[in-house]
Structure formats: structure tokens, C-alpha cells
Amino acid sequence: RMYTEHIGNRSRLRFKREDILDLASKMKLNLAAEQIDIVSLYPLRVPVLILLTDAAREASRQYEPDDIWRQDAHRHVTWSFLLANTFGPDFAKQVTDAHEKQEGNTDDERAMDFHNNAIGRLLFEEGVTEQQLPDVIKNHANVIRHPDQVQQRSPDQLLK
């Protein structure tokens, strides 16, 4: 259920946090608290968030069908790029950072994901087009393509 929140002379639509938790539980979705906050604050963006997430998954399967780690890298760069292209880099960072707070990844996997999310935002800011993105991701020297590569970089080389 949505409701209208009034702040001074402004109004905006919101979802109740409890409703999101209930729905996520019914759908067996494990959402981090930050993800629930984003859905609550930006309910009208949710359908687009789902479409962009699906597009990034599909692109990663299409361009990296044989390697799950390269697929993971491609998915994160693409997802962050698409979010930045649609909603701006700040919102893209907010969404991807919230996603990375979910449980289930090792420290190196999480560092890889944070880094590749940042690469996606940088590529957007550098003016890479969506059509150029698959080739750029495949050839970009700073994309981390396996969690083992995290330890080969100094902390100041890892983006977040």
C-alpha cells in the first residue's frame, strides 16, 4: 500500500516499510535494510529498477555466457551504468551500495562488486554509450573479473 507523505508544502508517495518487509518475505526476497528504505522512498522507481536489473542480467548472460565470474563483473558494471544513465550516479550508488549489503558474498566478492559498480558509474560519466558498453566492459583494464583479483590490487586501487 502506498500513502502520501507531507513535508511542509511538498508531498510524495511512499510505501510503508512494514508492507515491503511483508511482501519481500512472501516472495522469499532477502532485502537489506537499505534496499527496503529505497523502495519505501522511491516507490515509483521500483518498476524501472526491476527492468534495469533484468536488462543487466540478460546482458551479462549474452556477453559472458561461459564464465560466471565474468558474467558477475559484466552484470554489476552494466547495472550500475544503466542506473546512472536513468536516475543519475548518486542514486545508482545508493541502490548498488544497498544491494551489496546483503549477506552471502565473501569479502573479496563484495569488494569486486563495489568496484565494478563504481566502474559502471565512471563509464557513464565518461560518456560511454549503452551500445559501446559491452565492448568497453570486455576490454577495460580496471574491471575486476574474478574475486581473486581483489587481493592483487592495493586498497587505493579498489573503487567504491
Coordinates of C-alpha atoms in Angstrom, one line a residue:
R1 CA 0.0 0.0 0.0
M2 CA 1.1 3.5 -0.8
Y3 CA 0.5 6.6 1.2
T4 CA 1.2 10.3 0.8
E5 CA 3.8 11.8 3.0
H6 CA 3.5 15.6 3.5
I7 CA 6.7 17.5 4.3
G8 CA 6.0 21.2 4.6
N9 CA 4.3 22.2 1.4
R10 CA 5.6 19.2 -0.5
S11 CA 4.0 15.8 -0.8
R12 CA 5.4 12.5 -2.1
L13 CA 4.2 8.9 -2.4
R14 CA 5.7 6.3 -0.1
F15 CA 5.4 2.6 0.7
K16 CA 5.1 1.5 4.3
R17 CA 8.3 -0.2 5.4
E18 CA 6.3 -3.0 7.1
D19 CA 4.4 -3.7 3.8
I20 CA 7.7 -4.0 1.9
L21 CA 9.0 -6.4 4.6
D22 CA 5.9 -8.5 4.4
L23 CA 5.9 -8.6 0.6
A24 CA 9.6 -9.5 0.5
S25 CA 9.0 -12.3 2.9
K26 CA 6.1 -13.7 0.9
M27 CA 8.2 -13.5 -2.3
K28 CA 11.2 -15.0 -0.5
L29 CA 13.4 -12.0 -1.2
N30 CA 16.2 -11.3 1.1
L31 CA 16.4 -7.5 1.1
A32 CA 19.0 -5.5 3.1
A33 CA 17.5 -2.7 5.3
E34 CA 18.9 -0.1 2.9
Q35 CA 17.1 -1.7 0.0
I36 CA 13.8 -1.6 1.9
D37 CA 14.4 2.1 2.5
I38 CA 15.0 2.8 -1.2
V39 CA 11.8 1.0 -2.2
S40 CA 9.9 2.9 0.6
L41 CA 11.3 6.3 -0.5
Y42 CA 11.0 5.8 -4.3
P43 CA 8.0 3.5 -5.0
L44 CA 7.5 4.9 -8.5
R45 CA 11.1 3.9 -9.5
V46 CA 10.6 0.3 -8.5
P47 CA 9.3 -1.0 -11.8
V48 CA 12.2 0.7 -13.7
L49 CA 14.7 -0.7 -11.1
I50 CA 13.3 -4.2 -11.9
L51 CA 13.6 -3.6 -15.6
L52 CA 17.2 -2.3 -15.4
T53 CA 18.2 -5.2 -13.1
D54 CA 16.7 -7.7 -15.6
A55 CA 18.4 -5.9 -18.5
A56 CA 21.8 -6.2 -16.8
R57 CA 21.3 -9.8 -16.0
E58 CA 20.3 -10.6 -19.6
A59 CA 23.3 -8.6 -21.0
S60 CA 25.7 -10.5 -18.7
R61 CA 24.4 -13.8 -19.9
Q62 CA 24.5 -12.7 -23.5
Y63 CA 28.1 -11.3 -23.5
E64 CA 29.7 -13.7 -20.9
P65 CA 27.8 -16.9 -21.3
D66 CA 30.6 -19.3 -20.3
D67 CA 32.2 -17.8 -17.2
I68 CA 30.2 -17.0 -14.0
W69 CA 32.7 -14.5 -12.6
R70 CA 33.0 -12.6 -15.9
Q71 CA 29.2 -12.7 -16.0
D72 CA 29.1 -11.2 -12.5
A73 CA 31.5 -8.5 -13.4
H74 CA 29.6 -7.6 -16.6
R75 CA 26.3 -7.6 -14.7
H76 CA 27.5 -5.2 -12.0
V77 CA 29.1 -2.8 -14.4
T78 CA 26.1 -2.8 -16.7
W79 CA 23.6 -2.5 -13.8
S80 CA 25.4 0.5 -12.3
F81 CA 25.8 2.1 -15.7
L82 CA 22.1 1.7 -16.5
L83 CA 21.0 3.1 -13.1
A84 CA 23.3 6.1 -13.5
N85 CA 22.1 6.7 -17.0
T86 CA 18.4 6.5 -15.9
F87 CA 18.5 8.1 -12.4
G88 CA 21.9 9.7 -12.1
P89 CA 25.2 8.5 -10.5
D90 CA 24.2 9.4 -6.9
F91 CA 21.0 7.3 -6.9
A92 CA 22.9 4.5 -8.8
K93 CA 25.5 4.4 -5.9
Q94 CA 22.7 4.4 -3.3
V95 CA 21.0 1.4 -5.0
T96 CA 24.1 -0.6 -5.7
D97 CA 25.6 0.0 -2.3
A98 CA 22.4 -1.1 -0.6
H99 CA 22.4 -4.3 -2.7
E100 CA 26.0 -5.1 -1.7
K101 CA 25.0 -5.0 2.0
Q102 CA 23.0 -8.3 1.5
E103 CA 24.5 -11.4 3.1
G104 CA 26.1 -14.2 1.0
N105 CA 29.2 -12.8 -0.5
T106 CA 32.8 -13.2 0.6
D107 CA 34.8 -10.1 1.4
D108 CA 36.6 -10.3 -2.0
E109 CA 33.3 -10.9 -3.9
R110 CA 31.8 -7.8 -2.2
A111 CA 34.9 -5.7 -2.9
M112 CA 34.8 -6.9 -6.6
D113 CA 31.1 -5.9 -6.8
F114 CA 31.6 -2.5 -5.2
H115 CA 34.5 -1.8 -7.5
N116 CA 32.7 -2.9 -10.7
N117 CA 29.6 -0.9 -9.7
A118 CA 31.9 2.2 -9.4
I119 CA 33.3 1.4 -12.8
G120 CA 29.8 1.4 -14.3
R121 CA 29.1 4.9 -12.9
L122 CA 32.5 6.1 -14.2
L123 CA 31.8 4.8 -17.7
F124 CA 28.5 6.7 -17.6
E125 CA 30.2 9.9 -16.5
E126 CA 32.9 9.4 -19.2
G127 CA 30.1 9.4 -21.9
V128 CA 30.3 5.7 -22.9
T129 CA 27.1 4.9 -24.7
E130 CA 24.9 1.9 -23.9
Q131 CA 25.8 0.4 -27.4
Q132 CA 29.6 0.7 -26.6
L133 CA 29.2 -0.7 -23.1
P134 CA 29.6 -4.5 -23.8
D135 CA 32.9 -4.0 -25.7
V136 CA 34.2 -1.5 -23.1
I137 CA 33.5 -3.9 -20.3
K138 CA 35.2 -6.7 -22.1
N139 CA 38.3 -4.7 -22.7
H140 CA 38.5 -2.3 -19.7
A141 CA 41.7 -2.9 -17.7
N142 CA 40.1 -1.8 -14.4
V143 CA 37.1 -4.2 -14.4
I144 CA 37.7 -6.9 -11.9
R145 CA 36.7 -10.2 -13.5
H146 CA 37.3 -12.6 -10.6
P147 CA 37.3 -12.2 -6.8
D148 CA 41.0 -13.5 -6.7
Q149 CA 42.0 -10.3 -8.5
V150 CA 40.9 -8.2 -5.5
Q151 CA 44.0 -9.2 -3.5
Q152 CA 46.2 -8.3 -6.4
R153 CA 45.2 -4.7 -6.1
S154 CA 46.2 -2.2 -3.4
P155 CA 43.3 -0.7 -1.4
D156 CA 43.7 2.6 -3.1
Q157 CA 43.1 0.9 -6.5
L158 CA 39.7 -0.5 -5.3
L159 CA 36.9 1.8 -6.1
K160 CA 33.7 2.1 -4.0

